[in-house]
mmCIF file with all atom_site columns, C-alpha atoms in Angstrom:
data_model
loop_
_atom_site.group_PDB
_atom_site.id
_atom_site.type_symbol
_atom_site.label_atom_id
_atom_site.label_alt_id
_atom_site.label_comp_id
_atom_site.label_asym_id
_atom_site.label_entity_id
_atom_site.label_seq_id
_atom_site.pdbx_PDB_ins_code
_atom_site.Cartn_x
_atom_site.Cartn_y
_atom_site.Cartn_z
_atom_site.occupancy
_atom_site.B_iso_or_equiv
_atom_site.pdbx_formal_charge
_atom_site.auth_seq_id
_atom_site.auth_comp_id
_atom_site.auth_asym_id
_atom_site.auth_atom_id
_atom_site.pdbx_PDB_model_num
ATOM 1   C CA . MET A 1 1   ? -69.978 -145.396 24.918 1.00 0.00 ? 224 MET A CA 1
ATOM 2   C CA . GLU A 1 2   ? -71.925 -147.912 23.186 1.00 0.00 ? 225 GLU A CA 1
ATOM 3   C CA . ASN A 1 3   ? -75.243 -147.079 23.597 1.00 0.00 ? 226 ASN A CA 1
ATOM 4   C CA . LEU A 1 4   ? -76.916 -143.786 24.715 1.00 0.00 ? 227 LEU A CA 1
ATOM 5   C CA . ASN A 1 5   ? -80.655 -143.171 25.457 1.00 0.00 ? 228 ASN A CA 1
ATOM 6   C CA . ILE A 1 6   ? -82.051 -139.540 26.679 1.00 0.00 ? 229 ILE A CA 1
ATOM 7   C CA . SER A 1 7   ? -85.927 -139.414 27.028 1.00 0.00 ? 230 SER A CA 1
ATOM 8   C CA . TYR A 1 8   ? -88.021 -136.941 28.771 1.00 0.00 ? 231 TYR A CA 1
ATOM 9   C CA . ASN A 1 9   ? -91.531 -138.285 30.355 1.00 0.00 ? 232 ASN A CA 1
ATOM 10  C CA . SER A 1 10  ? -93.573 -135.581 30.630 1.00 0.00 ? 233 SER A CA 1
ATOM 11  C CA . ASP A 1 11  ? -96.201 -137.203 33.211 1.00 0.00 ? 234 ASP A CA 1
ATOM 12  C CA . ASN A 1 12  ? -93.540 -137.100 35.931 1.00 0.00 ? 235 ASN A CA 1
ATOM 13  C CA . HIS A 1 13  ? -91.246 -134.365 34.535 1.00 0.00 ? 236 HIS A CA 1
ATOM 14  C CA . ILE A 1 14  ? -87.997 -136.352 34.593 1.00 0.00 ? 237 ILE A CA 1
ATOM 15  C CA . VAL A 1 15  ? -85.352 -136.587 32.020 1.00 0.00 ? 238 VAL A CA 1
ATOM 16  C CA . TYR A 1 16  ? -84.157 -140.471 31.840 1.00 0.00 ? 239 TYR A CA 1
ATOM 17  C CA . ILE A 1 17  ? -80.520 -141.408 30.599 1.00 0.00 ? 240 ILE A CA 1
ATOM 18  C CA . SER A 1 18  ? -79.245 -144.534 30.278 1.00 0.00 ? 241 SER A CA 1
ATOM 19  C CA . LYS A 1 19  ? -75.944 -145.517 28.730 1.00 0.00 ? 242 LYS A CA 1
ATOM 20  C CA . GLU A 1 20  ? -73.438 -148.681 28.280 1.00 0.00 ? 243 GLU A CA 1
ATOM 21  C CA . GLY A 1 21  ? -69.909 -148.922 27.716 1.00 0.00 ? 244 GLY A CA 1
ATOM 22  C CA . THR A 1 22  ? -66.841 -146.741 28.970 1.00 0.00 ? 245 THR A CA 1
ATOM 23  C CA . ILE A 1 23  ? -67.628 -143.156 29.548 1.00 0.00 ? 246 ILE A CA 1
ATOM 24  C CA . SER A 1 24  ? -64.861 -140.559 29.215 1.00 0.00 ? 247 SER A CA 1
ATOM 25  C CA . LEU A 1 25  ? -64.666 -136.960 29.771 1.00 0.00 ? 248 LEU A CA 1
ATOM 26  C CA . THR A 1 26  ? -65.260 -136.165 26.143 1.00 0.00 ? 249 THR A CA 1
ATOM 27  C CA . GLU A 1 27  ? -68.401 -138.612 26.114 1.00 0.00 ? 250 GLU A CA 1
ATOM 28  C CA . ALA A 1 28  ? -69.673 -137.121 29.388 1.00 0.00 ? 251 ALA A CA 1
ATOM 29  C CA . ILE A 1 29  ? -69.616 -133.483 27.811 1.00 0.00 ? 252 ILE A CA 1
ATOM 30  C CA . LEU A 1 30  ? -71.219 -134.761 24.602 1.00 0.00 ? 253 LEU A CA 1
ATOM 31  C CA . VAL A 1 31  ? -74.204 -136.023 26.946 1.00 0.00 ? 254 VAL A CA 1
ATOM 32  C CA . LEU A 1 32  ? -73.929 -132.596 28.877 1.00 0.00 ? 255 LEU A CA 1
ATOM 33  C CA . ASN A 1 33  ? -74.303 -130.386 25.868 1.00 0.00 ? 256 ASN A CA 1
ATOM 34  C CA . ARG A 1 34  ? -77.157 -132.618 24.421 1.00 0.00 ? 257 ARG A CA 1
ATOM 35  C CA . LEU A 1 35  ? -79.124 -132.369 27.806 1.00 0.00 ? 258 LEU A CA 1
ATOM 36  C CA . VAL A 1 36  ? -78.371 -128.384 27.569 1.00 0.00 ? 259 VAL A CA 1
ATOM 37  C CA . GLU A 1 37  ? -79.396 -128.138 23.765 1.00 0.00 ? 260 GLU A CA 1
ATOM 38  C CA . GLU A 1 38  ? -82.823 -130.305 24.556 1.00 0.00 ? 261 GLU A CA 1
ATOM 39  C CA . TYR A 1 39  ? -83.698 -129.264 27.909 1.00 0.00 ? 262 TYR A CA 1
ATOM 40  C CA . ASN A 1 40  ? -82.326 -125.874 28.563 1.00 0.00 ? 263 ASN A CA 1
ATOM 41  C CA . HIS A 1 41  ? -85.785 -124.158 28.153 1.00 0.00 ? 264 HIS A CA 1
ATOM 42  C CA . LEU A 1 42  ? -87.142 -125.957 31.265 1.00 0.00 ? 265 LEU A CA 1
ATOM 43  C CA . ASP A 1 43  ? -87.225 -123.804 34.818 1.00 0.00 ? 266 ASP A CA 1
ATOM 44  C CA . SER A 1 44  ? -86.594 -127.015 36.557 1.00 0.00 ? 267 SER A CA 1
ATOM 45  C CA . VAL A 1 45  ? -85.045 -130.380 35.307 1.00 0.00 ? 268 VAL A CA 1
ATOM 46  C CA . CYS A 1 46  ? -85.028 -133.788 37.038 1.00 0.00 ? 269 CYS A CA 1
ATOM 47  C CA . ILE A 1 47  ? -82.527 -136.113 35.781 1.00 0.00 ? 270 ILE A CA 1
ATOM 48  C CA . LEU A 1 48  ? -82.560 -140.087 36.478 1.00 0.00 ? 271 LEU A CA 1
ATOM 49  C CA . GLU A 1 49  ? -79.290 -141.432 34.883 1.00 0.00 ? 272 GLU A CA 1
ATOM 50  C CA . ASP A 1 50  ? -78.956 -144.979 35.027 1.00 0.00 ? 273 ASP A CA 1
ATOM 51  C CA . SER A 1 51  ? -75.346 -145.832 35.094 1.00 0.00 ? 274 SER A CA 1
ATOM 52  C CA . ARG A 1 52  ? -75.069 -149.538 36.080 1.00 0.00 ? 275 ARG A CA 1
ATOM 53  C CA . GLN A 1 53  ? -74.345 -150.606 32.392 1.00 0.00 ? 276 GLN A CA 1
ATOM 54  C CA . SER A 1 54  ? -71.531 -148.404 32.037 1.00 0.00 ? 277 SER A CA 1
ATOM 55  C CA . ARG A 1 55  ? -67.931 -147.282 33.662 1.00 0.00 ? 278 ARG A CA 1
ATOM 56  C CA . LEU A 1 56  ? -66.519 -144.181 34.062 1.00 0.00 ? 279 LEU A CA 1
ATOM 57  C CA . ASP A 1 57  ? -62.869 -143.580 32.482 1.00 0.00 ? 280 ASP A CA 1
ATOM 58  C CA . ILE A 1 58  ? -62.275 -140.323 34.227 1.00 0.00 ? 281 ILE A CA 1
ATOM 59  C CA . SER A 1 59  ? -59.669 -138.980 36.531 1.00 0.00 ? 282 SER A CA 1
ATOM 60  C CA . LEU A 1 60  ? -59.860 -136.602 39.287 1.00 0.00 ? 283 LEU A CA 1
ATOM 61  C CA . LYS A 1 61  ? -58.444 -133.872 37.286 1.00 0.00 ? 284 LYS A CA 1
ATOM 62  C CA . GLU A 1 62  ? -61.043 -134.719 34.415 1.00 0.00 ? 285 GLU A CA 1
ATOM 63  C CA . LEU A 1 63  ? -63.876 -134.987 36.956 1.00 0.00 ? 286 LEU A CA 1
ATOM 64  C CA . ARG A 1 64  ? -62.998 -131.035 37.843 1.00 0.00 ? 287 ARG A CA 1
ATOM 65  C CA . GLU A 1 65  ? -62.911 -130.087 34.234 1.00 0.00 ? 288 GLU A CA 1
ATOM 66  C CA . PHE A 1 66  ? -66.518 -131.792 33.964 1.00 0.00 ? 289 PHE A CA 1
ATOM 67  C CA . TYR A 1 67  ? -67.493 -129.525 37.023 1.00 0.00 ? 290 TYR A CA 1
ATOM 68  C CA . ARG A 1 68  ? -66.650 -126.713 35.197 1.00 0.00 ? 291 ARG A CA 1
ATOM 69  C CA . GLU A 1 69  ? -68.536 -127.602 32.223 1.00 0.00 ? 292 GLU A CA 1
ATOM 70  C CA . ILE A 1 70  ? -71.573 -128.312 34.649 1.00 0.00 ? 293 ILE A CA 1
ATOM 71  C CA . LYS A 1 71  ? -71.129 -124.791 36.385 1.00 0.00 ? 294 LYS A CA 1
ATOM 72  C CA . LYS A 1 72  ? -70.811 -122.792 32.957 1.00 0.00 ? 295 LYS A CA 1
ATOM 73  C CA . ASN A 1 73  ? -73.990 -124.338 31.620 1.00 0.00 ? 296 ASN A CA 1
ATOM 74  C CA . ILE A 1 74  ? -76.323 -124.353 34.566 1.00 0.00 ? 297 ILE A CA 1
ATOM 75  C CA . SER A 1 75  ? -76.994 -120.554 34.780 1.00 0.00 ? 298 SER A CA 1
ATOM 76  C CA . GLY A 1 76  ? -80.602 -119.403 34.238 1.00 0.00 ? 299 GLY A CA 1
ATOM 77  C CA . GLN A 1 77  ? -81.859 -122.776 35.818 1.00 0.00 ? 300 GLN A CA 1
ATOM 78  C CA . LYS A 1 78  ? -83.963 -122.473 39.023 1.00 0.00 ? 301 LYS A CA 1
ATOM 79  C CA . GLU A 1 79  ? -83.254 -126.091 39.779 1.00 0.00 ? 302 GLU A CA 1
ATOM 80  C CA . VAL A 1 80  ? -81.424 -129.319 38.260 1.00 0.00 ? 303 VAL A CA 1
ATOM 81  C CA . ARG A 1 81  ? -81.698 -132.503 40.548 1.00 0.00 ? 304 ARG A CA 1
ATOM 82  C CA . HIS A 1 82  ? -79.516 -135.208 39.079 1.00 0.00 ? 305 HIS A CA 1
ATOM 83  C CA . ALA A 1 83  ? -79.757 -138.759 40.688 1.00 0.00 ? 306 ALA A CA 1
ATOM 84  C CA . ASP A 1 84  ? -77.396 -141.327 39.328 1.00 0.00 ? 307 ASP A CA 1
ATOM 85  C CA . ILE A 1 85  ? -77.755 -144.970 39.724 1.00 0.00 ? 308 ILE A CA 1
ATOM 86  C CA . VAL A 1 86  ? -74.449 -146.632 40.243 1.00 0.00 ? 309 VAL A CA 1
ATOM 87  C CA . ASP A 1 87  ? -73.434 -150.212 41.135 1.00 0.00 ? 310 ASP A CA 1
ATOM 88  C CA . THR A 1 88  ? -69.891 -150.534 41.806 1.00 0.00 ? 311 THR A CA 1
ATOM 89  C CA . PRO A 1 89  ? -67.441 -149.241 44.746 1.00 0.00 ? 312 PRO A CA 1
ATOM 90  C CA . PHE A 1 90  ? -65.720 -146.953 42.147 1.00 0.00 ? 313 PHE A CA 1
ATOM 91  C CA . GLU A 1 91  ? -68.495 -145.303 40.482 1.00 0.00 ? 314 GLU A CA 1
ATOM 92  C CA . THR A 1 92  ? -70.035 -144.773 44.062 1.00 0.00 ? 315 THR A CA 1
ATOM 93  C CA . ALA A 1 93  ? -66.619 -143.150 45.157 1.00 0.00 ? 316 ALA A CA 1
ATOM 94  C CA . ILE A 1 94  ? -66.766 -140.676 42.174 1.00 0.00 ? 317 ILE A CA 1
ATOM 95  C CA . GLY A 1 95  ? -70.328 -140.247 42.679 1.00 0.00 ? 318 GLY A CA 1
ATOM 96  C CA . VAL A 1 96  ? -69.692 -139.133 46.349 1.00 0.00 ? 319 VAL A CA 1
ATOM 97  C CA . ILE A 1 97  ? -66.610 -136.882 45.153 1.00 0.00 ? 320 ILE A CA 1
ATOM 98  C CA . PHE A 1 98  ? -68.597 -135.416 42.383 1.00 0.00 ? 321 PHE A CA 1
ATOM 99  C CA . GLN A 1 99  ? -71.650 -134.661 45.016 1.00 0.00 ? 322 GLN A CA 1
ATOM 100 C CA . GLN A 1 100 ? -69.218 -132.711 47.070 1.00 0.00 ? 323 GLN A CA 1
ATOM 101 C CA . MET A 1 101 ? -67.473 -130.976 44.361 1.00 0.00 ? 324 MET A CA 1
ATOM 102 C CA . VAL A 1 102 ? -70.530 -129.462 42.919 1.00 0.00 ? 325 VAL A CA 1
ATOM 103 C CA . ALA A 1 103 ? -72.472 -128.898 46.632 1.00 0.00 ? 326 ALA A CA 1
ATOM 104 C CA . PRO A 1 104 ? -71.149 -125.003 46.213 1.00 0.00 ? 327 PRO A CA 1
ATOM 105 C CA . LEU A 1 105 ? -73.277 -124.895 42.956 1.00 0.00 ? 328 LEU A CA 1
ATOM 106 C CA . LYS A 1 106 ? -76.431 -122.854 43.276 1.00 0.00 ? 329 LYS A CA 1
ATOM 107 C CA . GLY A 1 107 ? -79.245 -124.726 41.158 1.00 0.00 ? 330 GLY A CA 1
ATOM 108 C CA . TYR A 1 108 ? -77.530 -127.828 40.636 1.00 0.00 ? 331 TYR A CA 1
ATOM 109 C CA . ASP A 1 109 ? -77.917 -130.715 43.118 1.00 0.00 ? 332 ASP A CA 1
ATOM 110 C CA . TYR A 1 110 ? -76.512 -134.146 42.297 1.00 0.00 ? 333 TYR A CA 1
ATOM 111 C CA . ARG A 1 111 ? -76.670 -137.680 44.315 1.00 0.00 ? 334 ARG A CA 1
ATOM 112 C CA . CYS A 1 112 ? -75.693 -141.032 43.627 1.00 0.00 ? 335 CYS A CA 1
ATOM 113 C CA . PHE A 1 113 ? -78.020 -144.224 44.837 1.00 0.00 ? 336 PHE A CA 1
ATOM 114 C CA . SER A 1 114 ? -78.085 -147.821 44.452 1.00 0.00 ? 337 SER A CA 1
ATOM 115 C CA . THR A 1 115 ? -81.880 -148.254 43.579 1.00 0.00 ? 338 THR A CA 1
ATOM 116 C CA . GLU A 1 116 ? -84.105 -146.696 41.210 1.00 0.00 ? 339 GLU A CA 1
ATOM 117 C CA . LYS A 1 117 ? -86.663 -146.245 43.963 1.00 0.00 ? 340 LYS A CA 1
ATOM 118 C CA . ALA A 1 118 ? -84.620 -144.104 46.509 1.00 0.00 ? 341 ALA A CA 1
ATOM 119 C CA . ALA A 1 119 ? -83.230 -142.171 43.278 1.00 0.00 ? 342 ALA A CA 1
ATOM 120 C CA . LEU A 1 120 ? -86.925 -141.524 42.160 1.00 0.00 ? 343 LEU A CA 1
ATOM 121 C CA . ALA A 1 121 ? -87.905 -140.506 45.858 1.00 0.00 ? 344 ALA A CA 1
ATOM 122 C CA . TRP A 1 122 ? -85.356 -138.060 46.064 1.00 0.00 ? 345 TRP A CA 1
ATOM 123 C CA . LEU A 1 123 ? -85.913 -136.471 42.839 1.00 0.00 ? 346 LEU A CA 1
ATOM 124 C CA . LYS A 1 124 ? -89.772 -135.839 43.358 1.00 0.00 ? 347 LYS A CA 1
ATOM 125 C CA . LYS A 1 125 ? -88.714 -133.976 46.326 1.00 0.00 ? 348 LYS A CA 1
ATOM 126 C CA . GLY A 1 126 ? -87.452 -131.183 44.347 1.00 0.00 ? 349 GLY A CA 1
ATOM 127 C CA . VAL A 1 127 ? -89.716 -130.756 41.632 1.00 0.00 ? 350 VAL A CA 1
ATOM 128 C CA . TYR A 1 128 ? -91.314 -127.428 41.549 1.00 0.00 ? 351 TYR A CA 1
#
């Protein structure tokens, strides 16, 4: 991963993530750990991730490993809503698979979108 930016907007209570380059499982877990360290104190977390300038290099087996990391780290959260903006068929397919994979998790909801407007509208539906 070449460039990563994570910021929190206190006006709309959204964590913004933008990244560039190729994303491996190790890098995805590093981003997750950083989010947990910086925002775990919040009861409700809305994440808007812009993945349009990055590409995943993650197998389905690794996606299951990432799921286990998320499951391990979301305990104690009322709600985590994670909107991911994607722009390729592969990232969309992985996003849909991941959405189905995490659906049973209580307190974590993931969706992928093609536009920021749609992603923000969905995130705002869940803000406490």
